[in-house]
Short mmCIF file of C-alpha atoms in Angstrom, two decimals:
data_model
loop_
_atom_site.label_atom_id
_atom_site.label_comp_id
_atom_site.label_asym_id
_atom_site.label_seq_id
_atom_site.Cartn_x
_atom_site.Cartn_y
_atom_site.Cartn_z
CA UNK A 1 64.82 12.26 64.35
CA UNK A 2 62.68 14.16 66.82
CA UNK A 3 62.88 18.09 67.87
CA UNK A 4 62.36 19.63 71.52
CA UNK A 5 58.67 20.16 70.27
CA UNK A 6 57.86 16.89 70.46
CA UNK A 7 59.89 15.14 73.46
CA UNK A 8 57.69 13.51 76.72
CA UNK A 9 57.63 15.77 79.65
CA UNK A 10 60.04 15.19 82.28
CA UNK A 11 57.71 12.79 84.66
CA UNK A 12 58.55 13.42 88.39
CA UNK A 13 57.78 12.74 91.80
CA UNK A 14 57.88 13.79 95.67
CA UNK A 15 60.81 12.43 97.50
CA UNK A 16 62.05 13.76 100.75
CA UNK A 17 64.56 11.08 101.31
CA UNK A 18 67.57 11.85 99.55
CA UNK A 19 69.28 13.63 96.26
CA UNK A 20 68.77 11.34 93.10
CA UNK A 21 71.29 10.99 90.56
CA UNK A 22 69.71 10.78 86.91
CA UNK A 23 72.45 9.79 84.05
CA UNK A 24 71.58 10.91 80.26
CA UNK A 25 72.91 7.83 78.38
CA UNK A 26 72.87 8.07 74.27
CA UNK A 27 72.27 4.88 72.78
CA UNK A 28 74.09 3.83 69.20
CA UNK A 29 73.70 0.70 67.34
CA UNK A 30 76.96 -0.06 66.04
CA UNK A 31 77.63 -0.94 62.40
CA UNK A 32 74.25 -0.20 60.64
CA UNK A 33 72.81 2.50 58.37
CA UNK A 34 70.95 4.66 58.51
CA UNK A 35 72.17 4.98 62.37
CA UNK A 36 70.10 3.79 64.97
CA UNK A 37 70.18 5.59 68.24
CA UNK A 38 68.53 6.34 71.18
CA UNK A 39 68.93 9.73 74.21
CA UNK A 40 67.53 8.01 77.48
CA UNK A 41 67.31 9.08 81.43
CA UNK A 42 67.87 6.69 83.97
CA UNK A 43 68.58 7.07 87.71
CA UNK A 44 72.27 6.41 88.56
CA UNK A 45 71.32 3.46 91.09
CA UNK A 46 69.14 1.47 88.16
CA UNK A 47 70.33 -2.28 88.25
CA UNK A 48 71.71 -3.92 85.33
CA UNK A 49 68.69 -5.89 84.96
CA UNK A 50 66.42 -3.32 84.82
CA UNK A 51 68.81 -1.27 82.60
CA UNK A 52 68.50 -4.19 79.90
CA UNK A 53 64.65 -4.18 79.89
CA UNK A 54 65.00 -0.05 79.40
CA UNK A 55 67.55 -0.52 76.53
CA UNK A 56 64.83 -3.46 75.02
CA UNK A 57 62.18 -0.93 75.31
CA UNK A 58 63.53 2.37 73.83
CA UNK A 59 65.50 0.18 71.12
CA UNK A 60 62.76 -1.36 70.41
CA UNK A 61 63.64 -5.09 70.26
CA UNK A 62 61.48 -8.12 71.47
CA UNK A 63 64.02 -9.29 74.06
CA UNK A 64 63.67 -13.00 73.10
CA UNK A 65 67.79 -13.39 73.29
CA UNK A 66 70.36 -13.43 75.43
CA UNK A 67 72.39 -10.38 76.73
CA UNK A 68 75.74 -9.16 78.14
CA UNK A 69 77.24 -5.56 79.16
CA UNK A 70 81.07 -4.79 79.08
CA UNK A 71 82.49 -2.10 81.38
CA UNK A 72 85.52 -1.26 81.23
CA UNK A 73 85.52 -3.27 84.95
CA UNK A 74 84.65 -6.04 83.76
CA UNK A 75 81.70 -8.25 82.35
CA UNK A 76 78.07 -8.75 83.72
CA UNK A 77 75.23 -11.00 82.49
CA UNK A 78 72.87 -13.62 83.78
CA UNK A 79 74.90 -16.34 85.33
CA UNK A 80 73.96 -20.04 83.27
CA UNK A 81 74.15 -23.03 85.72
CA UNK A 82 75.23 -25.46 83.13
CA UNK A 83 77.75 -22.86 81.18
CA UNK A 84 79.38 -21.00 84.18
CA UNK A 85 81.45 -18.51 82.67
CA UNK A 86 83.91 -17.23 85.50
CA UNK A 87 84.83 -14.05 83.28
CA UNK A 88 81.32 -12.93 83.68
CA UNK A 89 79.67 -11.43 87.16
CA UNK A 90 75.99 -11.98 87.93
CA UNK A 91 74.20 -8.39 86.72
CA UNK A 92 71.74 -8.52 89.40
CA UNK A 93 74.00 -7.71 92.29
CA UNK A 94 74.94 -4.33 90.42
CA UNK A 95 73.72 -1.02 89.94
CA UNK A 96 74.74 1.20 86.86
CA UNK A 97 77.04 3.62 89.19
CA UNK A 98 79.15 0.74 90.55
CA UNK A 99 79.29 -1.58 86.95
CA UNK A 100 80.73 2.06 85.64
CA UNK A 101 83.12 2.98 87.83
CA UNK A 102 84.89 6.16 86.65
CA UNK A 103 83.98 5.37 82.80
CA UNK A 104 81.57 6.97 81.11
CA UNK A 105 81.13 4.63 78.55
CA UNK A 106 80.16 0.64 78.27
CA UNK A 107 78.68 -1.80 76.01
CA UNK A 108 75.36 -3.77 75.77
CA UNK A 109 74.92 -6.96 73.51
CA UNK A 110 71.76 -8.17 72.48
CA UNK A 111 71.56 -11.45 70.85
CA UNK A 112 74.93 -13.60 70.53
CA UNK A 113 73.96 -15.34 67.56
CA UNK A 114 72.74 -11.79 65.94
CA UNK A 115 75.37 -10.00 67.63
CA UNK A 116 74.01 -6.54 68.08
CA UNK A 117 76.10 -4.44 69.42
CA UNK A 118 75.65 -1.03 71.33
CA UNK A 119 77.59 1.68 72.50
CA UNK A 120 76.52 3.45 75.54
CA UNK A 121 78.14 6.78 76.65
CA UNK A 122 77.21 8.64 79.88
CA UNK A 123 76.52 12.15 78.02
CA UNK A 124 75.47 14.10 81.26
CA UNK A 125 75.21 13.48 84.77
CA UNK A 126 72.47 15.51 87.23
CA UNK A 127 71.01 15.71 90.12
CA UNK A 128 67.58 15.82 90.88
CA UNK A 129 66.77 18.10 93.98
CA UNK A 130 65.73 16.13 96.99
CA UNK A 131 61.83 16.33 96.81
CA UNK A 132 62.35 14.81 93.18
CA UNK A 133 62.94 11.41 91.29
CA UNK A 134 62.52 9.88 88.04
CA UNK A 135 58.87 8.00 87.88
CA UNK A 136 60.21 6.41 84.65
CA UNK A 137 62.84 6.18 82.17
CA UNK A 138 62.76 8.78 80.12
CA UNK A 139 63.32 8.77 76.28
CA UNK A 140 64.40 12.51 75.01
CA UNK A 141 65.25 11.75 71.36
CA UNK A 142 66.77 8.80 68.74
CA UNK A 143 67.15 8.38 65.31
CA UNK A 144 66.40 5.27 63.18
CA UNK A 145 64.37 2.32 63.10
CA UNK A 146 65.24 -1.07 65.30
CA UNK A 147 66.34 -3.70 62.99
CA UNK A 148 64.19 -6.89 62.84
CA UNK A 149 65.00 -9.63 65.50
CA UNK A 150 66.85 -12.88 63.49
CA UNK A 151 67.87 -10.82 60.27
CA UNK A 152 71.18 -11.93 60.76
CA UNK A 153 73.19 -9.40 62.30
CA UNK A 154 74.67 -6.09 60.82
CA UNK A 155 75.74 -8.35 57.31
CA UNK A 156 72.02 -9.84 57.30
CA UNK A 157 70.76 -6.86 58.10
CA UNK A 158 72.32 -4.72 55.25
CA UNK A 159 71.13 -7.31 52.71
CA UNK A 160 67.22 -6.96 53.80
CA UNK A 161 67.51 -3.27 53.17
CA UNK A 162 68.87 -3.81 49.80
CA UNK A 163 66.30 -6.51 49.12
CA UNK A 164 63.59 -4.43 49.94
CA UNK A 165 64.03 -1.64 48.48
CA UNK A 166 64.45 -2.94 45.50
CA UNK A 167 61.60 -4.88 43.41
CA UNK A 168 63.55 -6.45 41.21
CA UNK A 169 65.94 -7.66 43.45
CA UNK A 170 65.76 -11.68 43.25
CA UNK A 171 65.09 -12.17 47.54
CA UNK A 172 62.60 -8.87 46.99
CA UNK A 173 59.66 -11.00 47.49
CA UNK A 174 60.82 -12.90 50.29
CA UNK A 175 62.11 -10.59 52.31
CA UNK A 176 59.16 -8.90 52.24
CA UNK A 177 56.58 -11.30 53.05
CA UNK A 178 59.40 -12.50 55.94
CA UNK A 179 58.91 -9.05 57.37
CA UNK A 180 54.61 -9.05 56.73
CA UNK A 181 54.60 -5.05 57.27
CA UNK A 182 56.38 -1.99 55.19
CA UNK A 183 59.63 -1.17 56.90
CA UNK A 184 61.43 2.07 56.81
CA UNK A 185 64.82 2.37 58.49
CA UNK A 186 65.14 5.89 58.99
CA UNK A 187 61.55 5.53 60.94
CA UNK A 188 61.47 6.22 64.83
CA UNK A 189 58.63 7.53 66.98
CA UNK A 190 60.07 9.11 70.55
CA UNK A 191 56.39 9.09 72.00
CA UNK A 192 56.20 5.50 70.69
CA UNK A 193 59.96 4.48 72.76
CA UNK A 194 58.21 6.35 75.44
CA UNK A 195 54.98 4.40 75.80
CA UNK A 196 56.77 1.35 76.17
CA UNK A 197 58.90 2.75 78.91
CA UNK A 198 55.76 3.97 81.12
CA UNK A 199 55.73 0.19 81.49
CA UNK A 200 59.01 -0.05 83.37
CA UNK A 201 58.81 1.45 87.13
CA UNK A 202 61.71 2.75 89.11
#
């Protein structure tokens, strides 16, 4: 888990067009442990599609699957021409202030075959004074490390921890040439989150 001492600076810059609205979501993996979660800053107006590349980036997944969020509004993705699923509303037509609504919390999916789960809550909301805005997302903290893409969900996911830590379990060996690097699960770098998100402009 990281301390105050070693967060990112707040990046910011000159705006003389309007107040900003900047939403401190926390992050939590559901149904894994050690827990794996993630403090972030976004601007209120972010789009749902640029939301999911943030949540990629500070969770630290690849983003090779499909996605979904679930407000409490209703259900936005990216619309499939040859599975149209009328429950479902094209993400790219909303921002995060109008997807929430008056919640304050919602859910992101990564990964229907995996099934990954996450919680979102809206912890705090400010606003930025009028010469300021958000340059980036911002990561402020998290705890835990991302669990490999295609270990099988929470069930598979549980049974690679046990395999690995444990040398004379019988799926020790193959586990851990499947993952080709040492793995800790408690392990999470905030500067490391952060680099990735100096990728993502707003």
């Amino acid at each position: 888990m990281v301390t105050s001492s070693n967060r990112p600076s707040l990046k910011l810059v000159g705006s003389s067009t309007r107040n900003v609205k900047v939403l401190q979501l926390k992050v939590e993996l559901q149904g894994v442990r050690p827990k794996v979660w993630r403090r972030v800053l976004v601007p209120a107006s972010i789009r749902l599609p640029k939301l999911h590349v943030v949540l990629l980036r500070v969770m630290g997944w690849d983003g090779g699957h499909l996605h979904e969020f679930e407000f409490a509004e209703g259900r936005y993705g990216v619309p499939d021409p040859d599975w149209p699923d009328e429950s479902m509303d094209d993400e790219s037509k909303v921002t995060l202030t109008k997807a929430l609504g008056y919640g304050t919390t919602f859910t992101w999916t990564y990964d229907f075959g995996d099934d990954w789960t996450h919680k979102i809550k809206v912890e705090r909301v400010d606003t930025m004074p009028a010469e300021l805005k958000l340059q980036f997302p911002m990561c402020l903290a998290g705890a835990g490390a991302c669990p490999p893409e295609d270990v099988g969900g929470t069930p598979g996911y549980a049974d690679f921890l046990q395999a690995i830590a444990d040398p004379e379990h019988p799926e020790h060996d193959d586990m851990t040439a499947w993952i080709g690097r040492p793995f800790d699960p408690h392990a999470f770098d905030v500067q490391e989150a952060q680099d990735r998100l100096y990728e993502i402009k707003l």
